[in-house]
Amino acid sequence: MTKVNKNFENLVPSYLFAEIAKRVNDFAKANPDKKVIRLGIGDVTLPLAPVVVEAMKKGCDELGVKETFKGYPDYEGYGFLREAISGYYKSFGAEVSADEILVNDGAKSDAGNIGDIFSEDNVVLVTDPVYPVYVDSNIMAGRKILYADGTEENGFCAMPDSSVKADIIYLCSPNNPTGACYTKEQLKAWVDYANANNALIIYDAAYEAFITEDNIPRSIMQIEGAKTCAIEMCSLSKTAGFTGTRCGYTVIPKELELDGTNIYKLWYRRLSTKFNGVSYPVQCAAAAVFTEEGQKQIKENIAYYQENAKIIAKTMDELGIKYTGGVNSPYIWLKCPDNMGSWEFFDYLLNNIYVVGTPGEGFGKNGAGWFRLTSFGDRENTIEAMERLKGLMKK
Ligand code: PLP
């Protein structure tokens, strides 16, 4: 008899985005004359940079010619892309060699699958609020999960507690959903905790390209001691608009050994069994991101979103609404005014000013009473949404 993985029964049904869509659709149907502005999405809206599109086309052309045709790519990604990524790390002072980089189809796959190589009896620690993939993938595997609280008091930067024993720790900085970022000193405390406990940090740097401040590390590999306790996941989704194109990368230091086992080798064994690589044209497109011209072009797009974030943050300042994020992150995480609950605030904005955000409680218990706005929309709509919000709050 076939038996299913009963751990799936322990997943909390994820109603968040379905419920948002339902409420927005109901509102739009009942109010066809109202222009709804969506600031809830975590997807980008600007097109790929021209240099990226050109590189992808060139890659396609090569596949159409016998002499340059390519079949299966290397499991870990082509050397030309891994060298380019290694050079990128060097540009901000992190030593990551090309043979420590594994190219993938986006950070979600590795974030969700990395647990394959770890025993089920590891204790997992996540910070709350949390990107749900870390939690759900570990529930599916039947692991015990502990939560480190991100709160208003600690600026949503939960810190290690030496009395808590965790084996696998997920950190995300700049954080989704809170936009909060760990400083180098704070990350060092996590690295020290992990090394002292023979624990692993899985560091999600998907939003590193949005960092503007010097003391905020772009990579955990900038922190002394990280190479003996951390792996890093990064993505071109938000960096270069690859949400639909799909490309990311994972860094596993060659010297990382846990439980007497080399982690790069173990992950490579898993990868080569279950994954056949990222397509050549996409890897060509990804490599173009790391060229001088590519960096210039993608930074123009990032600057556009950063300006949107500034507009939202400035509005919060004007209205005296507390928030984190916005400076080094595309997300603004705000405290719902007048002690409103996050769904209450959602309905309040939708019904009064037709603006859509994301209720914080969808990201964990510490998200209750908080709300996420994103800067991935277009400028005109972002400005209009903030004008409407000012009008509403000043009433
Ligand atoms: N990590 C975080 C924190 C994210 O917010 C996202 C996407 O929203 C991802 C990873 C996944 O990104 P990708 O598109 O590379 O799978």
Short mmCIF file of C-alpha atoms and ligand atoms in Angstrom, two decimals:
data_model
loop_
_atom_site.label_atom_id
_atom_site.label_comp_id
_atom_site.label_asym_id
_atom_site.label_seq_id
_atom_site.Cartn_x
_atom_site.Cartn_y
_atom_site.Cartn_z
CA MET A 1 0.00 0.00 0.00
CA THR A 2 1.26 3.43 -0.89
CA LYS A 3 1.84 5.61 2.12
CA VAL A 4 2.11 9.37 1.82
CA ASN A 5 4.41 11.62 3.79
CA LYS A 6 2.20 12.36 6.79
CA ASN A 7 4.43 15.29 7.75
CA PHE A 8 2.51 17.25 5.12
CA GLU A 9 -0.48 17.14 7.46
CA ASN A 10 1.52 19.34 9.84
CA LEU A 11 1.81 22.18 7.33
CA VAL A 12 -0.25 25.21 8.20
CA PRO A 13 -2.47 25.85 5.18
CA SER A 14 -1.06 28.86 3.39
CA TYR A 15 -4.06 31.06 2.84
CA LEU A 16 -2.13 34.32 2.70
CA PHE A 17 -1.84 35.10 -1.01
CA ALA A 18 -5.05 33.24 -1.91
CA GLU A 19 -6.94 35.23 0.73
CA ILE A 20 -5.41 38.51 -0.46
CA ALA A 21 -6.39 37.69 -4.07
CA LYS A 22 -9.92 36.80 -2.99
CA ARG A 23 -10.45 40.01 -1.02
CA VAL A 24 -8.97 42.16 -3.80
CA ASN A 25 -11.05 40.43 -6.50
CA ASP A 26 -14.25 40.80 -4.45
CA PHE A 27 -13.48 44.48 -3.93
CA ALA A 28 -12.66 45.07 -7.60
CA LYS A 29 -15.86 43.33 -8.71
CA ALA A 30 -17.98 45.42 -6.35
CA ASN A 31 -16.11 48.65 -7.22
CA PRO A 32 -15.23 48.58 -10.92
CA ASP A 33 -14.68 52.35 -10.98
CA LYS A 34 -11.91 52.28 -8.34
CA LYS A 35 -8.24 51.96 -9.35
CA VAL A 36 -6.63 49.35 -7.10
CA ILE A 37 -2.86 49.78 -6.54
CA ARG A 38 -0.95 46.65 -5.59
CA LEU A 39 2.02 47.18 -3.29
CA GLY A 40 1.87 43.65 -1.93
CA ILE A 41 3.67 41.77 -4.64
CA GLY A 42 7.16 40.36 -4.17
CA ASP A 43 7.66 40.10 -7.92
CA VAL A 44 9.61 42.58 -10.02
CA THR A 45 8.00 44.64 -12.77
CA LEU A 46 10.88 46.16 -14.78
CA PRO A 47 12.10 44.25 -17.86
CA LEU A 48 15.44 42.46 -18.16
CA ALA A 49 18.44 44.68 -18.88
CA PRO A 50 19.26 44.92 -22.63
CA VAL A 51 22.73 43.37 -22.16
CA VAL A 52 21.10 40.36 -20.48
CA VAL A 53 18.58 39.88 -23.30
CA GLU A 54 21.37 40.09 -25.90
CA ALA A 55 23.44 37.48 -24.09
CA MET A 56 20.45 35.14 -23.85
CA LYS A 57 19.73 35.53 -27.58
CA LYS A 58 23.37 34.84 -28.40
CA GLY A 59 23.23 31.71 -26.26
CA CYS A 60 20.14 30.53 -28.16
CA ASP A 61 21.86 31.19 -31.49
CA GLU A 62 24.83 29.08 -30.43
CA LEU A 63 22.52 26.19 -29.60
CA GLY A 64 21.15 26.37 -33.16
CA VAL A 65 24.53 25.73 -34.79
CA LYS A 66 26.20 22.31 -34.83
CA GLU A 67 29.68 23.63 -33.99
CA THR A 68 28.50 25.51 -30.90
CA PHE A 69 25.57 23.32 -29.85
CA LYS A 70 25.60 22.19 -26.22
CA GLY A 71 23.81 19.35 -24.50
CA TYR A 72 23.52 18.84 -20.75
CA PRO A 73 25.28 21.60 -18.83
CA ASP A 74 27.64 20.92 -15.92
CA TYR A 75 25.61 20.12 -12.78
CA GLU A 76 27.23 22.95 -10.87
CA GLY A 77 26.97 25.49 -13.71
CA TYR A 78 29.35 26.56 -16.46
CA GLY A 79 32.77 27.75 -15.38
CA PHE A 80 32.32 31.09 -17.14
CA LEU A 81 29.33 31.94 -14.92
CA ARG A 82 30.90 30.66 -11.71
CA GLU A 83 34.05 32.68 -12.45
CA ALA A 84 31.89 35.77 -13.01
CA ILE A 85 30.08 35.24 -9.70
CA SER A 86 33.39 34.67 -7.92
CA GLY A 87 34.62 38.00 -9.33
CA TYR A 88 31.47 39.67 -8.06
CA TYR A 89 32.14 38.40 -4.52
CA LYS A 90 35.69 39.71 -4.78
CA SER A 91 34.34 43.17 -5.69
CA PHE A 92 32.97 43.57 -2.16
CA GLY A 93 35.76 41.79 -0.34
CA ALA A 94 34.51 38.21 -0.03
CA GLU A 95 36.82 35.38 -1.09
CA VAL A 96 34.62 32.82 -2.81
CA SER A 97 36.25 30.67 -5.47
CA ALA A 98 34.44 29.49 -8.58
CA ASP A 99 34.59 25.90 -7.35
CA GLU A 100 32.61 26.84 -4.23
CA ILE A 101 29.68 28.10 -6.34
CA LEU A 102 26.81 25.98 -7.63
CA VAL A 103 24.43 27.53 -10.14
CA ASN A 104 20.73 26.73 -9.83
CA ASP A 105 17.31 27.71 -11.15
CA GLY A 106 16.68 30.20 -8.34
CA ALA A 107 17.20 30.30 -4.60
CA LYS A 108 13.88 28.69 -3.71
CA SER A 109 14.89 25.28 -5.07
CA ASP A 110 18.07 25.00 -3.01
CA ALA A 111 16.47 26.63 0.04
CA GLY A 112 13.73 24.03 -0.10
CA ASN A 113 15.92 21.06 -1.04
CA ILE A 114 19.09 21.52 1.00
CA GLY A 115 17.49 19.58 3.85
CA ASP A 116 17.85 16.39 1.76
CA ILE A 117 21.47 16.07 2.92
CA PHE A 118 20.75 16.54 6.62
CA SER A 119 19.34 14.08 9.11
CA GLU A 120 15.73 14.45 10.22
CA ASP A 121 16.72 14.73 13.85
CA ASN A 122 18.48 18.06 13.45
CA VAL A 123 16.85 20.90 15.37
CA VAL A 124 16.12 23.82 13.07
CA LEU A 125 16.05 27.46 14.12
CA VAL A 126 14.34 30.15 12.07
CA THR A 127 13.75 33.78 12.85
CA ASP A 128 10.11 34.87 13.08
CA PRO A 129 8.80 36.66 10.92
CA VAL A 130 10.09 34.22 8.34
CA TYR A 131 10.19 33.46 4.61
CA PRO A 132 7.84 30.44 4.70
CA VAL A 133 10.01 28.08 2.58
CA TYR A 134 12.43 27.49 5.48
CA VAL A 135 9.62 26.39 7.76
CA ASP A 136 7.52 24.37 5.35
CA SER A 137 10.42 22.40 3.86
CA ASN A 138 11.51 21.35 7.35
CA ILE A 139 7.98 20.44 8.40
CA MET A 140 7.81 18.23 5.29
CA ALA A 141 10.98 16.51 6.50
CA GLY A 142 9.58 16.10 10.01
CA ARG A 143 12.17 18.25 11.76
CA LYS A 144 11.64 20.11 14.99
CA ILE A 145 11.62 23.87 14.47
CA LEU A 146 12.52 26.53 17.02
CA TYR A 147 11.75 30.19 16.53
CA ALA A 148 13.96 33.17 17.41
CA ASP A 149 11.77 36.21 17.83
CA GLY A 150 12.25 39.24 15.64
CA THR A 151 10.45 42.07 17.40
CA GLU A 152 10.09 45.82 17.38
CA GLU A 153 12.52 45.91 20.33
CA ASN A 154 15.34 44.13 18.49
CA GLY A 155 14.59 45.83 15.19
CA PHE A 156 13.49 42.45 13.78
CA CYS A 157 17.09 41.21 14.04
CA ALA A 158 16.79 38.17 16.30
CA MET A 159 20.10 37.27 17.93
CA PRO A 160 21.47 33.91 19.10
CA ASP A 161 20.70 32.67 22.59
CA SER A 162 23.49 30.47 23.94
CA SER A 163 21.00 28.48 26.02
CA VAL A 164 19.16 27.36 22.85
CA LYS A 165 20.66 24.41 21.02
CA ALA A 166 20.03 24.46 17.30
CA ASP A 167 21.74 22.45 14.56
CA ILE A 168 20.57 24.25 11.41
CA ILE A 169 19.89 27.98 11.40
CA TYR A 170 18.22 29.93 8.62
CA LEU A 171 19.07 33.63 8.38
CA CYS A 172 17.82 36.03 5.73
CA SER A 173 19.40 39.47 5.41
CA PRO A 174 18.17 41.83 4.02
CA ASN A 175 15.12 40.13 5.38
CA ASN A 176 11.92 39.17 3.67
CA PRO A 177 9.48 40.36 4.96
CA THR A 178 10.90 42.89 7.45
CA GLY A 179 13.63 44.53 5.36
CA ALA A 180 15.81 44.43 8.48
CA CYS A 181 19.52 43.71 7.99
CA TYR A 182 22.19 42.25 10.22
CA THR A 183 25.31 44.32 10.75
CA LYS A 184 28.73 42.67 10.50
CA GLU A 185 28.92 42.51 14.31
CA GLN A 186 25.51 40.85 14.60
CA LEU A 187 26.34 38.30 11.92
CA LYS A 188 29.63 37.58 13.66
CA ALA A 189 27.63 36.67 16.78
CA TRP A 190 25.62 34.15 14.74
CA VAL A 191 28.79 32.75 13.15
CA ASP A 192 30.38 32.37 16.59
CA TYR A 193 27.25 30.65 17.91
CA ALA A 194 27.21 28.25 14.95
CA ASN A 195 30.90 27.39 15.23
CA ALA A 196 30.58 26.86 18.99
CA ASN A 197 27.63 24.49 18.49
CA ASN A 198 28.87 22.68 15.35
CA ALA A 199 25.77 24.08 13.73
CA LEU A 200 25.14 25.18 10.16
CA ILE A 201 23.90 28.60 9.04
CA ILE A 202 21.93 28.66 5.81
CA TYR A 203 22.21 32.29 4.80
CA ASP A 204 19.74 33.70 2.30
CA ALA A 205 21.20 36.76 0.55
CA ALA A 206 18.51 37.05 -2.13
CA TYR A 207 18.20 40.81 -1.51
CA GLU A 208 21.89 41.71 -1.12
CA ALA A 209 21.83 43.91 -4.23
CA PHE A 210 19.57 46.37 -2.38
CA ILE A 211 22.12 47.11 0.34
CA THR A 212 23.27 50.73 0.39
CA GLU A 213 24.99 51.07 3.78
CA ASP A 214 28.65 50.17 4.36
CA ASN A 215 28.31 48.31 7.65
CA ILE A 216 25.74 45.90 6.22
CA PRO A 217 27.44 42.79 4.82
CA ARG A 218 26.36 41.58 1.39
CA SER A 219 27.45 38.07 2.15
CA ILE A 220 28.01 35.98 5.24
CA MET A 221 31.30 35.01 3.58
CA GLN A 222 32.56 38.49 4.57
CA ILE A 223 32.42 37.39 8.20
CA GLU A 224 35.44 35.76 9.82
CA GLY A 225 34.73 32.14 10.68
CA ALA A 226 31.81 31.75 8.25
CA LYS A 227 33.55 29.24 6.03
CA THR A 228 33.47 26.59 8.74
CA CYS A 229 29.77 26.97 9.50
CA ALA A 230 27.81 28.64 6.69
CA ILE A 231 26.46 28.19 3.22
CA GLU A 232 24.88 31.01 1.26
CA MET A 233 22.03 31.17 -1.20
CA CYS A 234 21.60 34.02 -3.60
CA SER A 235 19.41 34.76 -6.59
CA LEU A 236 19.26 36.94 -9.65
CA SER A 237 15.47 37.20 -9.27
CA LYS A 238 15.36 40.55 -7.52
CA THR A 239 18.93 41.58 -8.40
CA ALA A 240 18.38 41.46 -12.15
CA GLY A 241 14.71 40.74 -12.75
CA PHE A 242 15.17 36.97 -13.21
CA THR A 243 11.94 35.92 -11.45
CA GLY A 244 10.70 34.53 -14.77
CA THR A 245 14.10 33.69 -16.27
CA ARG A 246 15.21 31.62 -13.23
CA CYS A 247 18.82 31.62 -12.09
CA GLY A 248 20.49 31.71 -8.71
CA TYR A 249 23.52 30.25 -6.95
CA THR A 250 24.56 28.57 -3.76
CA VAL A 251 27.98 28.98 -2.13
CA ILE A 252 29.38 26.04 -0.17
CA PRO A 253 32.89 26.60 1.16
CA LYS A 254 35.14 23.70 0.21
CA GLU A 255 36.41 23.42 3.78
CA LEU A 256 32.96 23.13 5.36
CA GLU A 257 32.82 19.82 7.24
CA LEU A 258 29.98 18.82 9.53
CA ASP A 259 29.50 15.49 11.27
CA GLY A 260 32.77 14.33 9.66
CA THR A 261 31.42 14.95 6.15
CA ASN A 262 32.36 17.44 3.47
CA ILE A 263 29.19 19.41 2.77
CA TYR A 264 30.11 20.50 -0.77
CA LYS A 265 30.68 16.86 -1.78
CA LEU A 266 27.48 15.71 -0.11
CA TRP A 267 25.38 18.40 -1.80
CA TYR A 268 27.09 17.70 -5.15
CA ARG A 269 26.10 14.04 -4.79
CA ARG A 270 22.49 15.05 -4.19
CA LEU A 271 22.56 17.63 -6.99
CA SER A 272 23.97 15.29 -9.61
CA THR A 273 21.29 12.75 -8.72
CA LYS A 274 18.28 15.04 -8.81
CA PHE A 275 19.16 18.04 -11.01
CA ASN A 276 20.38 18.38 -14.59
CA GLY A 277 21.49 21.97 -14.55
CA VAL A 278 20.40 25.38 -15.80
CA SER A 279 19.99 26.00 -19.53
CA TYR A 280 22.91 27.47 -21.46
CA PRO A 281 21.09 30.63 -22.67
CA VAL A 282 20.00 31.43 -19.09
CA GLN A 283 23.56 30.98 -17.82
CA CYS A 284 24.79 33.29 -20.61
CA ALA A 285 22.18 35.84 -19.52
CA ALA A 286 23.25 35.45 -15.88
CA ALA A 287 26.93 35.94 -16.75
CA ALA A 288 26.01 39.18 -18.54
CA VAL A 289 24.66 40.51 -15.22
CA PHE A 290 28.21 40.43 -13.82
CA THR A 291 29.85 42.32 -16.68
CA GLU A 292 30.62 46.01 -16.25
CA GLU A 293 27.79 47.01 -18.55
CA GLY A 294 25.46 44.46 -16.94
CA GLN A 295 26.14 45.86 -13.47
CA LYS A 296 25.49 49.38 -14.74
CA GLN A 297 22.18 48.41 -16.32
CA ILE A 298 20.82 46.31 -13.45
CA LYS A 299 21.78 49.03 -10.98
CA GLU A 300 19.53 51.43 -12.88
CA ASN A 301 16.60 49.10 -12.26
CA ILE A 302 17.54 48.60 -8.62
CA ALA A 303 17.85 52.36 -8.19
CA TYR A 304 14.30 52.72 -9.54
CA TYR A 305 12.96 50.33 -6.89
CA GLN A 306 15.12 51.98 -4.22
CA GLU A 307 13.60 55.33 -5.08
CA ASN A 308 10.14 53.79 -4.69
CA ALA A 309 11.24 52.45 -1.31
CA LYS A 310 12.40 55.93 -0.31
CA ILE A 311 9.05 57.41 -1.30
CA ILE A 312 7.24 54.87 0.87
CA ALA A 313 9.68 55.30 3.79
CA LYS A 314 9.40 59.11 3.61
CA THR A 315 5.63 58.83 3.79
CA MET A 316 5.93 56.65 6.92
CA ASP A 317 8.25 59.27 8.45
CA GLU A 318 5.76 62.02 7.68
CA LEU A 319 2.90 60.05 9.18
CA GLY A 320 4.90 58.99 12.24
CA ILE A 321 4.39 55.32 11.40
CA LYS A 322 7.13 52.99 12.68
CA TYR A 323 8.83 50.78 10.12
CA THR A 324 11.91 48.78 9.30
CA GLY A 325 13.45 48.24 5.87
CA GLY A 326 13.30 50.56 2.90
CA VAL A 327 16.95 51.63 3.14
CA ASN A 328 18.77 48.40 2.30
CA SER A 329 15.75 46.51 1.11
CA PRO A 330 12.84 46.65 -1.34
CA TYR A 331 10.47 45.93 1.57
CA ILE A 332 8.96 48.37 4.04
CA TRP A 333 7.64 46.64 7.14
CA LEU A 334 5.37 48.95 9.04
CA LYS A 335 3.53 48.87 12.31
CA CYS A 336 -0.20 49.07 11.69
CA PRO A 337 -1.44 52.38 13.08
CA ASP A 338 -3.91 52.59 15.98
CA ASN A 339 -3.09 49.05 17.12
CA MET A 340 -4.94 47.61 14.16
CA GLY A 341 -4.44 43.94 13.37
CA SER A 342 -2.66 43.25 10.10
CA TRP A 343 -5.79 41.92 8.32
CA GLU A 344 -7.80 44.80 9.77
CA PHE A 345 -5.29 47.25 8.30
CA PHE A 346 -5.35 45.35 5.02
CA ASP A 347 -9.14 45.80 4.76
CA TYR A 348 -8.89 49.42 5.92
CA LEU A 349 -6.46 50.28 3.10
CA LEU A 350 -8.31 48.25 0.48
CA ASN A 351 -11.72 49.67 1.28
CA ASN A 352 -10.69 53.29 1.79
CA ILE A 353 -7.81 53.96 -0.58
CA TYR A 354 -7.79 50.79 -2.72
CA VAL A 355 -4.17 49.99 -1.89
CA VAL A 356 -3.05 46.40 -1.39
CA GLY A 357 -0.23 45.28 0.90
CA THR A 358 0.63 42.03 2.68
CA PRO A 359 -0.56 41.34 6.24
CA GLY A 360 2.45 40.58 8.42
CA GLU A 361 0.89 37.67 10.26
CA GLY A 362 1.27 35.61 7.08
CA PHE A 363 4.98 35.43 7.96
CA GLY A 364 4.67 34.19 11.53
CA LYS A 365 3.29 35.19 14.90
CA ASN A 366 5.60 38.20 15.24
CA GLY A 367 4.09 39.63 12.07
CA ALA A 368 0.77 40.24 13.85
CA GLY A 369 0.07 43.97 13.82
CA TRP A 370 2.64 44.56 11.07
CA PHE A 371 2.28 45.02 7.34
CA ARG A 372 4.58 44.67 4.30
CA LEU A 373 4.69 47.10 1.40
CA THR A 374 7.00 46.51 -1.54
CA SER A 375 8.82 48.88 -3.84
CA PHE A 376 8.53 46.65 -6.91
CA GLY A 377 5.57 48.56 -8.34
CA ASP A 378 5.81 51.42 -10.80
CA ARG A 379 6.71 54.94 -9.72
CA GLU A 380 3.47 56.66 -10.58
CA ASN A 381 1.38 54.12 -8.67
CA THR A 382 3.73 54.16 -5.68
CA ILE A 383 3.43 57.94 -5.46
CA GLU A 384 -0.33 57.83 -5.87
CA ALA A 385 -0.69 55.13 -3.22
CA MET A 386 1.35 57.19 -0.75
CA GLU A 387 -0.70 60.34 -1.49
CA ARG A 388 -3.87 58.36 -0.84
CA LEU A 389 -2.41 57.00 2.40
CA LYS A 390 -1.47 60.49 3.59
CA GLY A 391 -4.99 61.69 2.83
CA LEU A 392 -6.48 58.78 4.76
CA MET A 393 -4.23 58.99 7.81
CA LYS A 394 -4.49 62.75 8.17
CA LYS A 395 -8.27 62.61 8.27
N1 PLP B 1 14.66 33.87 -0.62
C1 PLP B 1 13.87 34.88 -0.28
C2 PLP B 1 14.05 35.52 1.03
C3 PLP B 1 12.85 35.32 -1.14
O1 PLP B 1 12.06 36.33 -0.77
C4 PLP B 1 12.70 34.69 -2.39
C5 PLP B 1 11.65 35.09 -3.32
O2 PLP B 1 10.80 35.89 -3.08
C6 PLP B 1 13.54 33.63 -2.69
C7 PLP B 1 14.52 33.24 -1.80
C8 PLP B 1 13.37 32.82 -3.94
O3 PLP B 1 13.85 33.43 -5.03
P1 PLP B 1 14.03 32.71 -6.42
O4 PLP B 1 13.16 33.45 -7.37
O5 PLP B 1 15.49 32.84 -6.72
O6 PLP B 1 13.62 31.27 -6.31
#
